[in-house]
């Protein structure tokens, strides 16, 4: 098959009818987005203010003042690049000062992006009015030269772009751009798109390889993939060039971050580039072998790299993407699709270091892994990418949000003892219950934007092919070889693997490729149409399997003339399966976890009593597991009753801490396991994913 | 048996002939003490200076200047209670400034104490001359009013005793006192004893319950047990009273530490006492149920409490000692006799939280546990105290020092991957190789002083009874009922459990009680004398065992007339034994370690290859272990060849990180295990104590 441009479907082209995902999307629309709007406006009682609207409004006033020739008062703290102390209880904030994190502007950008995705699904709701208010505030906050970062606009503007490593201006550019593209797609309005273009042009005027420019690039990546979207949306090549420059320049010697630091602090000599692994700037991206540093940044960078590799056909860059994927997924990934094992730097740890209780596994990093996976699927459709993207979405991404959409996890451990988290500073980063909102509120709006745009992860298309990566029920309109086709997907994933794809309307020649999930041991795909033929056997890369299917890289390719009435029946078996990790993973030696379909399961104290470490699961008996439906947080779901063995506790006081080994005093019992994403929805209690065998 | 004053034997009364311990004591005498003298004088090339002699000499000059009416120059840093910045490379330090930690004075005090113990064993060596130089320096540094802390003497003296919680003056008093008592016992000289008495009197003049005094007590305990020794040495009751006041006042409401902080910092209201658990000052000591906070401090406090409980007969205090012992030993102790599981605050963690790799298990805390154990043996001779004291000494205390006496561990983990320690900030406190010296040099001199005074842990006596707690070979002179008796102990512990105790000279009536070690499954004790009788059966607490022995609390009591030629043969079997932890210990579920006699064993990468977590030990096959002699670091020792099973690593690239469980690919092999104390004497490599079964 020749190389084709593969892109996600438009959210407009898919009508979600999926019981599971529609509920999540509606939760975001009804709960998360309105709550976040209140948060952006500092109107949530008892929650830390976001300061987003405050900062935007103040920046607009600063611009207006400066336009009319007035001097804008800058606080002493801002003068010294220190943060404004928060107002004392009962005191009003200084209306002219910037509050919150350096990257606070992005809170609202992400919110606008989520709203836009929801508007594509449900146009004309009142959300557009709210979002327009936010968009107007942003446009008013933009400085006349295109610069847009309220921290500097309200502080010492002359120091803008003097600390790209730490000060997140290009991160703000990236999120602004993502929001602007989504807002444009949803409403056709160009206001925010122009703001993003102007800020991008401002950045391009300062940064680059040309004489007189700084050779800077983002300290926190995202602008790379955002600028690709801006290029796609506007067709303006200069945005693609800027993205490419950011990718290519990153990690070159002499290190820009080091030079910048030297200049800023008057250091005698710059540091080596290798000091900047946290930022993935320790060496040029094409030379990076291992995924390192801040996990969200790393995943965002890789997403941008995969975009660029696809668009430019740069095989060296594609190879780097594959290496970094392998490093992230096959050496540093949790079985929940979480990445970033250490809270120190919110970062990837060394290979195979995957502790359960001190895990960081930030929700946003898992979202980033899904971004990366989707882009690898655009680069080269292989089911390994789809498997991991699906795993991340169904497990850690959803774990990040309570089933009622009202509280959130930033950190997603694989075992949790609430008492330990409360008492132990070594677990200070692990919260045993989801939080309403965070000062650093990156995760909740990030969940909102990925859930709201789920169809873009489920389906990609090229001129003549539709790829189905995730089996999300709904109606899809695609164009194959210029002919429109309307299809229906029925699916009850993640609970059942029976999927049907039916052509409702139209007639088109082309290929439909369906992912054969890695979790299905005997996937059966039956095209119920004479028109479809399996992909030609003269393609040497395509093997015909025993059932006559035509499979390549984990996708079944079906080519022919598709017309109303055609359908494809799929039956992906999802046996309850004990999984093991490679022996290299110290933490998991002699342990298993339980998987069913795309869902990783966990046990909670609520169902099983505390001290979950007393249980072990004989792997050969997992097949006897009894599946039943239980309602958790109002959501019916399949829970597992797994045959297991529990060690009895000795009588208190009787036994010494250490004693000669005796055969363990154990009893057979049934361990109730629930989907990992549903944990901690019934009050604070113990949780555990991995069990001794 | 009526209550008797039980005291350790004098070091003068025991001539060490024990192959194992004599080597350690000589190592301290020949390597550690001379090295530390150089360190105290900042003469070790490449090592961080101790500043001890520097500070003492500067303080002496300050005193002389003030005596002659001159103003002593105080640096700006000292004025503001900040530390003096260390001199730049090649620059001379400011001769008048204090350098180092607040408690730097104690480095030299501990050194003098070690030297004194060595002098009791080997009088008249050149060490006395060196130590006299140190003693003279201390006496000259003492201020005319008795105050002795060079940090304040060289800084703002008027702020002395204004921050007892953090600033360690009473900790310095404690170590000064320990040194003074030892120096007096060793040399008969009263110079340092007088200095200690004067400083103690100074403290008593300021602190106490009387009107006008501050109700303060030590932020870092040790003065409590040191003042008891000062009372024993001088007979002056006021020192016992001061110790008692410190113990009784600790943790009372309103919290002195809180009041002091409020006064110092002008806080609006004082904190609750509960904030001071780190200092064991969260509630009165008699009400403490759980051992908490900084482990060394906790152990030193408990040692002082046990002293006081014995001397005053305070049953409530004794009960608190027993509770805290139980909490420390049966809920929070490593199988190596280490305590203090978390590096955060160098502290006890919650019950049963005993991680192997992130363990703190500070050498000094284990020394403190031995202090506490010896004092509990003086309070009530029960073998549980002796077992744990022996475990601490043979494992963590000795692990703290390299076999060549030239480098030291501060932290003693139970598993160690050097690469992880190098790369992972979460393990920053764990050093995979022993260090030459530490800026905070508490552990090396603490090892020196306990090893040098080992006989005081091996034997205690009352008027009519000798207790043998540790079987250390040598010749002992004791007085039973006024009659002297010279005895010889022969022993090859920790390698063999055959022990003989022979009366060489004298004739006395009385009791000899020998500890039946907890690690011996079938201890056999045979008195080869008609004179000894087993303790009378009219003592209801004493049970006669099946072999006719008379055992109470794990000691065999033998009473009669002892005369030259009498002997007791003991055979303590020491089978290689797999030990398990209580199921409550999450970290150790399904794991065992290997013990032989008092020694905990570990495996090193050196003998077994890296990735020690791939090994498991079937407990039922530990009995087939083959014992052999190996020389490590010049020391012959019994190492174990344990039947074990190793998981094979899959072919690289072939296997995914997670896969459906299959029976493990394993092979039988032999795991070489060495005594824990001997680990890391053959270069940096992996180590592990606990193994899956």
mmCIF file of N, CA, C and O in Angstrom, chain A residues 7-76:
data_model
loop_
_atom_site.group_PDB
_atom_site.id
_atom_site.type_symbol
_atom_site.label_atom_id
_atom_site.label_comp_id
_atom_site.label_asym_id
_atom_site.label_seq_id
_atom_site.Cartn_x
_atom_site.Cartn_y
_atom_site.Cartn_z
ATOM 1 N N UNK A 7 -5.404 10.968 8.528
ATOM 2 C CA UNK A 7 -5.816 12.011 9.474
ATOM 3 C C UNK A 7 -6.994 11.494 10.302
ATOM 4 O O UNK A 7 -7.721 10.594 9.871
ATOM 5 N N UNK A 8 -7.161 12.066 11.479
ATOM 6 C CA UNK A 8 -8.325 11.669 12.269
ATOM 7 C C UNK A 8 -9.602 12.173 11.617
ATOM 8 O O UNK A 8 -9.578 13.152 10.871
ATOM 9 N N UNK A 9 -10.702 11.500 11.904
ATOM 10 C CA UNK A 9 -11.973 11.991 11.378
ATOM 11 C C UNK A 9 -12.338 13.286 12.097
ATOM 12 O O UNK A 9 -11.877 13.553 13.212
ATOM 13 N N UNK A 10 -13.169 14.090 11.433
ATOM 14 C CA UNK A 10 -13.661 15.300 12.087
ATOM 15 C C UNK A 10 -14.703 14.894 13.124
ATOM 16 O O UNK A 10 -15.485 13.966 12.914
ATOM 17 N N UNK A 11 -14.715 15.603 14.238
ATOM 18 C CA UNK A 11 -15.697 15.294 15.279
ATOM 19 C C UNK A 11 -17.120 15.510 14.771
ATOM 20 O O UNK A 11 -18.060 14.910 15.270
ATOM 21 N N UNK A 12 -17.232 16.376 13.779
ATOM 22 C CA UNK A 12 -18.560 16.596 13.191
ATOM 23 C C UNK A 12 -19.083 15.352 12.485
ATOM 24 O O UNK A 12 -20.282 15.205 12.298
ATOM 25 N N UNK A 13 -18.170 14.518 12.031
ATOM 26 C CA UNK A 13 -18.562 13.401 11.174
ATOM 27 C C UNK A 13 -18.925 12.133 11.957
ATOM 28 O O UNK A 13 -19.185 11.096 11.355
ATOM 29 N N UNK A 14 -18.887 12.226 13.241
ATOM 30 C CA UNK A 14 -19.222 11.032 14.036
ATOM 31 C C UNK A 14 -20.237 11.405 15.099
ATOM 32 O O UNK A 14 -20.004 12.302 15.919
ATOM 33 N N UNK A 15 -21.341 10.690 15.067
ATOM 34 C CA UNK A 15 -22.367 10.907 16.071
ATOM 35 C C UNK A 15 -22.224 9.805 17.120
ATOM 36 O O UNK A 15 -22.457 8.623 16.842
ATOM 37 N N UNK A 16 -21.801 10.201 18.313
ATOM 38 C CA UNK A 16 -21.512 9.202 19.351
ATOM 39 C C UNK A 16 -22.805 8.602 19.876
ATOM 40 O O UNK A 16 -23.728 9.310 20.261
ATOM 41 N N UNK A 17 -22.880 7.272 19.855
ATOM 42 C CA UNK A 17 -24.038 6.579 20.440
ATOM 43 C C UNK A 17 -23.558 5.513 21.435
ATOM 44 O O UNK A 17 -24.323 4.637 21.825
ATOM 45 N N UNK A 18 -22.331 5.641 21.802
ATOM 46 C CA UNK A 18 -21.678 4.623 22.644
ATOM 47 C C UNK A 18 -22.092 4.816 24.103
ATOM 48 O O UNK A 18 -21.883 5.895 24.675
ATOM 49 N N UNK A 19 -22.672 3.774 24.665
ATOM 50 C CA UNK A 19 -23.178 3.893 26.039
ATOM 51 C C UNK A 19 -22.063 4.327 26.995
ATOM 52 O O UNK A 19 -22.253 5.204 27.840
ATOM 53 N N UNK A 20 -20.903 3.742 26.829
ATOM 54 C CA UNK A 20 -19.813 4.006 27.772
ATOM 55 C C UNK A 20 -19.241 5.404 27.573
ATOM 56 O O UNK A 20 -19.169 6.204 28.499
ATOM 57 N N UNK A 21 -18.862 5.693 26.344
ATOM 58 C CA UNK A 21 -18.156 6.954 26.115
ATOM 59 C C UNK A 21 -19.094 8.157 26.095
ATOM 60 O O UNK A 21 -18.705 9.259 26.464
ATOM 61 N N UNK A 22 -20.342 7.932 25.656
ATOM 62 C CA UNK A 22 -21.280 9.051 25.643
ATOM 63 C C UNK A 22 -21.505 9.559 27.068
ATOM 64 O O UNK A 22 -21.581 10.765 27.309
ATOM 65 N N UNK A 23 -21.600 8.612 27.982
ATOM 66 C CA UNK A 23 -21.744 8.983 29.387
ATOM 67 C C UNK A 23 -20.562 9.855 29.843
ATOM 68 O O UNK A 23 -20.744 10.888 30.492
ATOM 69 N N UNK A 24 -19.363 9.458 29.472
ATOM 70 C CA UNK A 24 -18.183 10.230 29.870
ATOM 71 C C UNK A 24 -18.193 11.617 29.220
ATOM 72 O O UNK A 24 -17.877 12.625 29.846
ATOM 73 N N UNK A 25 -18.581 11.650 27.939
ATOM 74 C CA UNK A 25 -18.578 12.935 27.229
ATOM 75 C C UNK A 25 -19.640 13.868 27.792
ATOM 76 O O UNK A 25 -19.436 15.086 27.908
ATOM 77 N N UNK A 26 -20.764 13.296 28.133
ATOM 78 C CA UNK A 26 -21.826 14.105 28.713
ATOM 79 C C UNK A 26 -21.447 14.590 30.120
ATOM 80 O O UNK A 26 -21.802 15.692 30.526
ATOM 81 N N UNK A 27 -20.750 13.732 30.830
ATOM 82 C CA UNK A 27 -20.253 14.109 32.158
ATOM 83 C C UNK A 27 -19.351 15.337 32.027
ATOM 84 O O UNK A 27 -19.425 16.288 32.809
ATOM 85 N N UNK A 28 -18.502 15.299 31.023
ATOM 86 C CA UNK A 28 -17.613 16.440 30.793
ATOM 87 C C UNK A 28 -18.441 17.680 30.437
ATOM 88 O O UNK A 28 -18.208 18.773 30.947
ATOM 89 N N UNK A 29 -19.434 17.471 29.593
ATOM 90 C CA UNK A 29 -20.236 18.623 29.160
ATOM 91 C C UNK A 29 -21.074 19.173 30.312
ATOM 92 O O UNK A 29 -21.166 20.394 30.497
ATOM 93 N N UNK A 30 -21.665 18.276 31.095
ATOM 94 C CA UNK A 30 -22.613 18.753 32.104
ATOM 95 C C UNK A 30 -21.949 19.104 33.426
ATOM 96 O O UNK A 30 -22.441 19.941 34.171
ATOM 97 N N UNK A 31 -20.853 18.410 33.741
ATOM 98 C CA UNK A 31 -20.233 18.628 35.049
ATOM 99 C C UNK A 31 -18.912 19.382 34.951
ATOM 100 O O UNK A 31 -18.708 20.404 35.593
ATOM 101 N N UNK A 32 -18.030 18.825 34.161
ATOM 102 C CA UNK A 32 -16.648 19.307 34.202
ATOM 103 C C UNK A 32 -16.537 20.710 33.599
ATOM 104 O O UNK A 32 -15.962 21.614 34.211
ATOM 105 N N UNK A 33 -17.106 20.891 32.423
ATOM 106 C CA UNK A 33 -16.950 22.183 31.743
ATOM 107 C C UNK A 33 -17.603 23.327 32.531
ATOM 108 O O UNK A 33 -16.956 24.359 32.751
ATOM 109 N N UNK A 34 -18.847 23.168 32.998
ATOM 110 C CA UNK A 34 -19.422 24.262 33.800
ATOM 111 C C UNK A 34 -18.626 24.519 35.089
ATOM 112 O O UNK A 34 -18.403 25.670 35.474
ATOM 113 N N UNK A 35 -18.187 23.442 35.748
ATOM 114 C CA UNK A 35 -17.402 23.607 36.971
ATOM 115 C C UNK A 35 -16.110 24.363 36.672
ATOM 116 O O UNK A 35 -15.710 25.272 37.403
ATOM 117 N N UNK A 36 -15.465 23.984 35.587
ATOM 118 C CA UNK A 36 -14.195 24.635 35.237
ATOM 119 C C UNK A 36 -14.410 26.105 34.896
ATOM 120 O O UNK A 36 -13.553 26.940 35.168
ATOM 121 N N UNK A 37 -15.541 26.409 34.303
ATOM 122 C CA UNK A 37 -15.815 27.813 34.003
ATOM 123 C C UNK A 37 -15.908 28.619 35.307
ATOM 124 O O UNK A 37 -15.345 29.708 35.418
ATOM 125 N N UNK A 38 -16.580 28.021 36.272
ATOM 126 C CA UNK A 38 -16.645 28.701 37.574
ATOM 127 C C UNK A 38 -15.244 28.832 38.166
ATOM 128 O O UNK A 38 -14.890 29.863 38.730
ATOM 129 N N UNK A 39 -14.464 27.765 38.017
ATOM 130 C CA UNK A 39 -13.093 27.796 38.552
ATOM 131 C C UNK A 39 -12.261 28.870 37.859
ATOM 132 O O UNK A 39 -11.529 29.629 38.509
ATOM 133 N N UNK A 40 -12.391 28.977 36.553
ATOM 134 C CA UNK A 40 -11.608 29.985 35.813
ATOM 135 C C UNK A 40 -11.961 31.393 36.273
ATOM 136 O O UNK A 40 -11.143 32.311 36.197
ATOM 137 N N UNK A 41 -13.199 31.519 36.755
ATOM 138 C CA UNK A 41 -13.655 32.815 37.220
ATOM 139 C C UNK A 41 -13.567 32.969 38.738
ATOM 140 O O UNK A 41 -14.135 33.910 39.296
ATOM 141 N N UNK A 42 -12.886 32.021 39.374
ATOM 142 C CA UNK A 42 -12.677 32.083 40.831
ATOM 143 C C UNK A 42 -13.988 32.148 41.593
ATOM 144 O O UNK A 42 -14.119 32.882 42.569
ATOM 145 N N UNK A 43 -14.921 31.346 41.149
ATOM 146 C CA UNK A 43 -16.224 31.389 41.809
ATOM 147 C C UNK A 43 -16.576 30.065 42.473
ATOM 148 O O UNK A 43 -17.736 29.818 42.789
ATOM 149 N N UNK A 44 -15.589 29.201 42.663
ATOM 150 C CA UNK A 44 -15.886 27.935 43.329
ATOM 151 C C UNK A 44 -15.601 28.085 44.822
ATOM 152 O O UNK A 44 -14.446 28.277 45.206
ATOM 153 N N UNK A 45 -16.634 28.039 45.645
ATOM 154 C CA UNK A 45 -16.400 28.226 47.077
ATOM 155 C C UNK A 45 -15.495 27.133 47.622
ATOM 156 O O UNK A 45 -15.648 25.959 47.291
ATOM 157 N N UNK A 46 -14.545 27.549 48.403
ATOM 158 C CA UNK A 46 -13.669 26.581 49.069
ATOM 159 C C UNK A 46 -12.527 26.072 48.209
ATOM 160 O O UNK A 46 -11.646 25.371 48.699
ATOM 161 N N UNK A 47 -12.532 26.372 46.916
ATOM 162 C CA UNK A 47 -11.445 25.888 46.054
ATOM 163 C C UNK A 47 -10.410 27.001 45.857
ATOM 164 O O UNK A 47 -10.743 28.190 45.893
ATOM 165 N N UNK A 48 -9.175 26.608 45.647
ATOM 166 C CA UNK A 48 -8.135 27.596 45.347
ATOM 167 C C UNK A 48 -8.515 28.310 44.049
ATOM 168 O O UNK A 48 -8.929 27.669 43.082
ATOM 169 N N UNK A 49 -8.419 29.634 44.003
ATOM 170 C CA UNK A 49 -8.780 30.348 42.773
ATOM 171 C C UNK A 49 -7.860 29.936 41.638
ATOM 172 O O UNK A 49 -6.705 29.593 41.839
ATOM 173 N N UNK A 50 -8.403 29.966 40.426
ATOM 174 C CA UNK A 50 -7.596 29.694 39.236
ATOM 175 C C UNK A 50 -6.848 30.958 38.816
ATOM 176 O O UNK A 50 -5.732 30.901 38.318
ATOM 177 N N UNK A 51 -7.484 32.105 39.007
ATOM 178 C CA UNK A 51 -6.950 33.419 38.617
ATOM 179 C C UNK A 51 -6.933 33.622 37.115
ATOM 180 O O UNK A 51 -6.373 34.585 36.633
ATOM 181 N N UNK A 52 -7.547 32.701 36.365
ATOM 182 C CA UNK A 52 -7.408 32.802 34.917
ATOM 183 C C UNK A 52 -8.058 34.088 34.384
ATOM 184 O O UNK A 52 -7.410 34.904 33.732
ATOM 185 N N UNK A 53 -9.328 34.261 34.674
ATOM 186 C CA UNK A 53 -10.021 35.436 34.148
ATOM 187 C C UNK A 53 -9.444 36.704 34.765
ATOM 188 O O UNK A 53 -9.290 37.732 34.091
ATOM 189 N N UNK A 54 -9.091 36.607 36.046
ATOM 190 C CA UNK A 54 -8.451 37.739 36.720
ATOM 191 C C UNK A 54 -7.215 38.199 35.942
ATOM 192 O O UNK A 54 -7.055 39.392 35.643
ATOM 193 N N UNK A 55 -6.366 37.265 35.614
ATOM 194 C CA UNK A 55 -5.126 37.618 34.914
ATOM 195 C C UNK A 55 -5.413 38.173 33.514
ATOM 196 O O UNK A 55 -4.784 39.144 33.068
ATOM 197 N N UNK A 56 -6.349 37.537 32.808
ATOM 198 C CA UNK A 56 -6.676 38.001 31.451
ATOM 199 C C UNK A 56 -7.221 39.434 31.482
ATOM 200 O O UNK A 56 -6.805 40.298 30.698
ATOM 201 N N UNK A 57 -8.136 39.687 32.407
ATOM 202 C CA UNK A 57 -8.749 41.012 32.490
ATOM 203 C C UNK A 57 -7.710 42.072 32.863
ATOM 204 O O UNK A 57 -7.716 43.189 32.319
ATOM 205 N N UNK A 58 -6.842 41.681 33.791
ATOM 206 C CA UNK A 58 -5.798 42.630 34.215
ATOM 207 C C UNK A 58 -4.872 42.934 33.037
ATOM 208 O O UNK A 58 -4.485 44.092 32.804
ATOM 209 N N UNK A 59 -4.533 41.898 32.265
ATOM 210 C CA UNK A 59 -3.650 42.111 31.113
ATOM 211 C C UNK A 59 -4.325 43.019 30.086
ATOM 212 O O UNK A 59 -3.672 43.878 29.471
ATOM 213 N N UNK A 60 -5.621 42.839 29.901
ATOM 214 C CA UNK A 60 -6.339 43.700 28.959
ATOM 215 C C UNK A 60 -6.266 45.153 29.430
ATOM 216 O O UNK A 60 -6.036 46.072 28.626
ATOM 217 N N UNK A 61 -6.452 45.366 30.719
ATOM 218 C CA UNK A 61 -6.359 46.734 31.242
ATOM 219 C C UNK A 61 -4.949 47.291 31.075
ATOM 220 O O UNK A 61 -4.759 48.464 30.782
ATOM 221 N N UNK A 62 -3.981 46.423 31.276
ATOM 222 C CA UNK A 62 -2.586 46.864 31.109
ATOM 223 C C UNK A 62 -2.345 47.293 29.657
ATOM 224 O O UNK A 62 -1.718 48.325 29.389
ATOM 225 N N UNK A 63 -2.868 46.495 28.717
ATOM 226 C CA UNK A 63 -2.711 46.855 27.307
ATOM 227 C C UNK A 63 -3.378 48.190 27.012
ATOM 228 O O UNK A 63 -2.803 49.047 26.326
ATOM 229 N N UNK A 64 -4.604 48.329 27.537
ATOM 230 C CA UNK A 64 -5.341 49.558 27.284
ATOM 231 C C UNK A 64 -4.587 50.749 27.860
ATOM 232 O O UNK A 64 -4.442 51.800 27.212
ATOM 233 N N UNK A 65 -4.093 50.581 29.070
ATOM 234 C CA UNK A 65 -3.361 51.671 29.717
ATOM 235 C C UNK A 65 -2.142 52.048 28.877
ATOM 236 O O UNK A 65 -1.869 53.215 28.608
ATOM 237 N N UNK A 66 -1.421 51.029 28.449
ATOM 238 C CA UNK A 66 -0.198 51.309 27.678
ATOM 239 C C UNK A 66 -0.517 51.940 26.326
ATOM 240 O O UNK A 66 0.204 52.805 25.841
ATOM 241 N N UNK A 67 -1.619 51.475 25.752
ATOM 242 C CA UNK A 67 -2.011 52.070 24.465
ATOM 243 C C UNK A 67 -2.285 53.566 24.620
ATOM 244 O O UNK A 67 -1.966 54.346 23.744
ATOM 245 N N UNK A 68 -2.865 53.914 25.777
ATOM 246 C CA UNK A 68 -3.161 55.333 25.984
ATOM 247 C C UNK A 68 -1.985 56.035 26.661
ATOM 248 O O UNK A 68 -2.142 57.078 27.276
ATOM 249 N N UNK A 69 -0.823 55.432 26.583
ATOM 250 C CA UNK A 69 0.396 56.113 27.021
ATOM 251 C C UNK A 69 0.623 56.124 28.527
ATOM 252 O O UNK A 69 1.559 56.734 29.011
ATOM 253 N N UNK A 70 -0.215 55.413 29.269
ATOM 254 C CA UNK A 70 -0.023 55.405 30.721
ATOM 255 C C UNK A 70 0.983 54.318 31.132
ATOM 256 O O UNK A 70 1.167 53.327 30.429
ATOM 257 N N UNK A 71 1.579 54.550 32.288
ATOM 258 C CA UNK A 71 2.479 53.531 32.833
ATOM 259 C C UNK A 71 1.655 52.535 33.634
ATOM 260 O O UNK A 71 0.788 52.925 34.411
ATOM 261 N N UNK A 72 1.898 51.279 33.414
ATOM 262 C CA UNK A 72 1.195 50.227 34.159
ATOM 263 C C UNK A 72 2.017 49.905 35.394
ATOM 264 O O UNK A 72 3.197 49.596 35.305
ATOM 265 N N UNK A 73 1.359 49.985 36.527
ATOM 266 C CA UNK A 73 2.062 49.726 37.784
ATOM 267 C C UNK A 73 2.433 48.242 37.911
ATOM 268 O O UNK A 73 1.595 47.360 37.715
ATOM 269 N N UNK A 74 3.666 48.002 38.208
ATOM 270 C CA UNK A 74 4.118 46.626 38.411
ATOM 271 C C UNK A 74 4.517 46.456 39.856
ATOM 272 O O UNK A 74 5.248 47.290 40.412
ATOM 273 N N UNK A 75 4.028 45.404 40.494
ATOM 274 C CA UNK A 75 4.329 45.205 41.921
ATOM 275 C C UNK A 75 5.814 44.894 42.105
ATOM 276 O O UNK A 75 6.511 44.478 41.181
ATOM 277 N N UNK A 76 6.274 45.096 43.329
ATOM 278 C CA UNK A 76 7.668 44.840 43.660
ATOM 279 C C UNK A 76 8.033 43.377 43.386
ATOM 280 O O UNK A 76 9.108 43.057 42.890
#
